[in-house]
């Protein structure tokens, strides 16, 4: 994804990927530059970061072992059924 001049809508669209450190370095750097210059986007980022932190602190249960594998298997089964129809 190439955004030489990130607009607010593009930054907001990528906000959760940014918060979760799931962006390539170049995109992360562009968003950081945008946030340094854009008060409204920075406020949105601060809000989302705070909410994420509160959720993480509130959730003390861990997912059972194998849950991820079972979810992925279910998704694959649905995909096969859809492709067969």
mmCIF file of C-alpha atoms in Angstrom:
data_model
loop_
_atom_site.group_PDB
_atom_site.id
_atom_site.type_symbol
_atom_site.label_atom_id
_atom_site.label_comp_id
_atom_site.label_asym_id
_atom_site.label_seq_id
_atom_site.Cartn_x
_atom_site.Cartn_y
_atom_site.Cartn_z
ATOM 1 C CA UNK A 1 0.000 0.000 0.000
ATOM 2 C CA UNK A 2 1.538 3.300 -1.056
ATOM 3 C CA UNK A 3 0.264 6.575 0.379
ATOM 4 C CA UNK A 4 2.773 9.371 -0.182
ATOM 5 C CA UNK A 5 0.486 11.867 1.564
ATOM 6 C CA UNK A 6 -1.793 9.983 3.901
ATOM 7 C CA UNK A 7 -5.210 11.568 4.263
ATOM 8 C CA UNK A 8 -7.193 11.287 7.466
ATOM 9 C CA UNK A 9 -9.561 8.678 6.025
ATOM 10 C CA UNK A 10 -6.632 6.428 5.053
ATOM 11 C CA UNK A 11 -5.040 6.823 8.481
ATOM 12 C CA UNK A 12 -8.307 5.994 10.245
ATOM 13 C CA UNK A 13 -8.833 2.973 7.961
ATOM 14 C CA UNK A 14 -5.408 1.653 9.008
ATOM 15 C CA UNK A 15 -5.628 2.690 12.678
ATOM 16 C CA UNK A 16 -6.178 -0.806 14.131
ATOM 17 C CA UNK A 17 -3.381 -2.288 12.023
ATOM 18 C CA UNK A 18 -1.160 0.536 13.287
ATOM 19 C CA UNK A 19 -2.181 -0.089 16.911
ATOM 20 C CA UNK A 20 -1.478 -3.802 16.517
ATOM 21 C CA UNK A 21 1.916 -3.216 14.810
ATOM 22 C CA UNK A 22 0.733 -5.021 11.685
ATOM 23 C CA UNK A 23 1.913 -2.482 9.090
ATOM 24 C CA UNK A 24 5.072 -2.504 7.038
ATOM 25 C CA UNK A 25 7.668 -0.019 8.256
ATOM 26 C CA UNK A 26 7.062 2.496 5.457
ATOM 27 C CA UNK A 27 3.311 2.680 6.144
ATOM 28 C CA UNK A 28 3.879 2.865 9.895
ATOM 29 C CA UNK A 29 6.317 5.748 9.410
ATOM 30 C CA UNK A 30 3.840 7.627 7.197
ATOM 31 C CA UNK A 31 1.073 7.258 9.765
ATOM 32 C CA UNK A 32 3.397 8.423 12.541
ATOM 33 C CA UNK A 33 4.236 11.528 10.491
ATOM 34 C CA UNK A 34 0.551 12.159 9.833
ATOM 35 C CA UNK A 35 -0.329 11.804 13.523
ATOM 36 C CA UNK A 36 2.421 14.275 14.441
ATOM 37 C CA UNK A 37 0.751 16.905 12.241
ATOM 38 C CA UNK A 38 -2.965 16.094 12.591
ATOM 39 C CA UNK A 39 -4.674 16.795 15.897
ATOM 40 C CA UNK A 40 -8.005 15.099 15.065
ATOM 41 C CA UNK A 41 -6.311 11.870 13.935
ATOM 42 C CA UNK A 42 -4.030 11.936 16.967
ATOM 43 C CA UNK A 43 -7.086 12.311 19.219
ATOM 44 C CA UNK A 44 -8.732 9.324 17.483
ATOM 45 C CA UNK A 45 -5.516 7.317 17.884
ATOM 46 C CA UNK A 46 -5.285 8.195 21.591
ATOM 47 C CA UNK A 47 -8.913 7.159 22.122
ATOM 48 C CA UNK A 48 -8.484 3.827 20.317
ATOM 49 C CA UNK A 49 -5.226 3.126 22.155
ATOM 50 C CA UNK A 50 -6.923 3.831 25.488
ATOM 51 C CA UNK A 51 -9.885 1.585 24.657
ATOM 52 C CA UNK A 52 -7.553 -1.214 23.557
ATOM 53 C CA UNK A 53 -5.585 -0.891 26.792
ATOM 54 C CA UNK A 54 -8.751 -0.978 28.911
ATOM 55 C CA UNK A 55 -10.024 -4.058 27.093
ATOM 56 C CA UNK A 56 -6.683 -5.822 27.543
ATOM 57 C CA UNK A 57 -6.682 -5.084 31.268
ATOM 58 C CA UNK A 58 -10.318 -6.165 31.641
ATOM 59 C CA UNK A 59 -9.901 -9.490 29.886
ATOM 60 C CA UNK A 60 -8.105 -11.799 32.251
ATOM 61 C CA UNK A 61 -9.283 -15.045 30.680
ATOM 62 C CA UNK A 62 -7.181 -16.776 28.076
ATOM 63 C CA UNK A 63 -8.534 -18.682 25.117
ATOM 64 C CA UNK A 64 -8.430 -22.455 25.475
ATOM 65 C CA UNK A 65 -5.680 -24.400 23.736
ATOM 66 C CA UNK A 66 -6.621 -25.331 20.204
ATOM 67 C CA UNK A 67 -9.287 -22.643 19.803
ATOM 68 C CA UNK A 68 -7.452 -20.983 16.928
ATOM 69 C CA UNK A 69 -7.106 -24.304 15.098
ATOM 70 C CA UNK A 70 -10.810 -25.101 15.574
ATOM 71 C CA UNK A 71 -11.850 -21.666 14.300
ATOM 72 C CA UNK A 72 -9.613 -21.977 11.234
ATOM 73 C CA UNK A 73 -10.980 -25.458 10.524
ATOM 74 C CA UNK A 74 -14.544 -24.141 10.722
ATOM 75 C CA UNK A 75 -13.695 -21.319 8.325
ATOM 76 C CA UNK A 76 -12.161 -23.756 5.851
ATOM 77 C CA UNK A 77 -15.229 -26.008 6.045
ATOM 78 C CA UNK A 78 -17.537 -23.073 5.304
ATOM 79 C CA UNK A 79 -15.316 -21.992 2.404
ATOM 80 C CA UNK A 80 -15.462 -25.499 0.924
ATOM 81 C CA UNK A 81 -19.255 -25.605 1.242
ATOM 82 C CA UNK A 82 -19.600 -22.206 -0.401
ATOM 83 C CA UNK A 83 -17.274 -23.140 -3.267
ATOM 84 C CA UNK A 84 -19.190 -26.391 -3.838
ATOM 85 C CA UNK A 85 -22.548 -24.586 -4.122
#
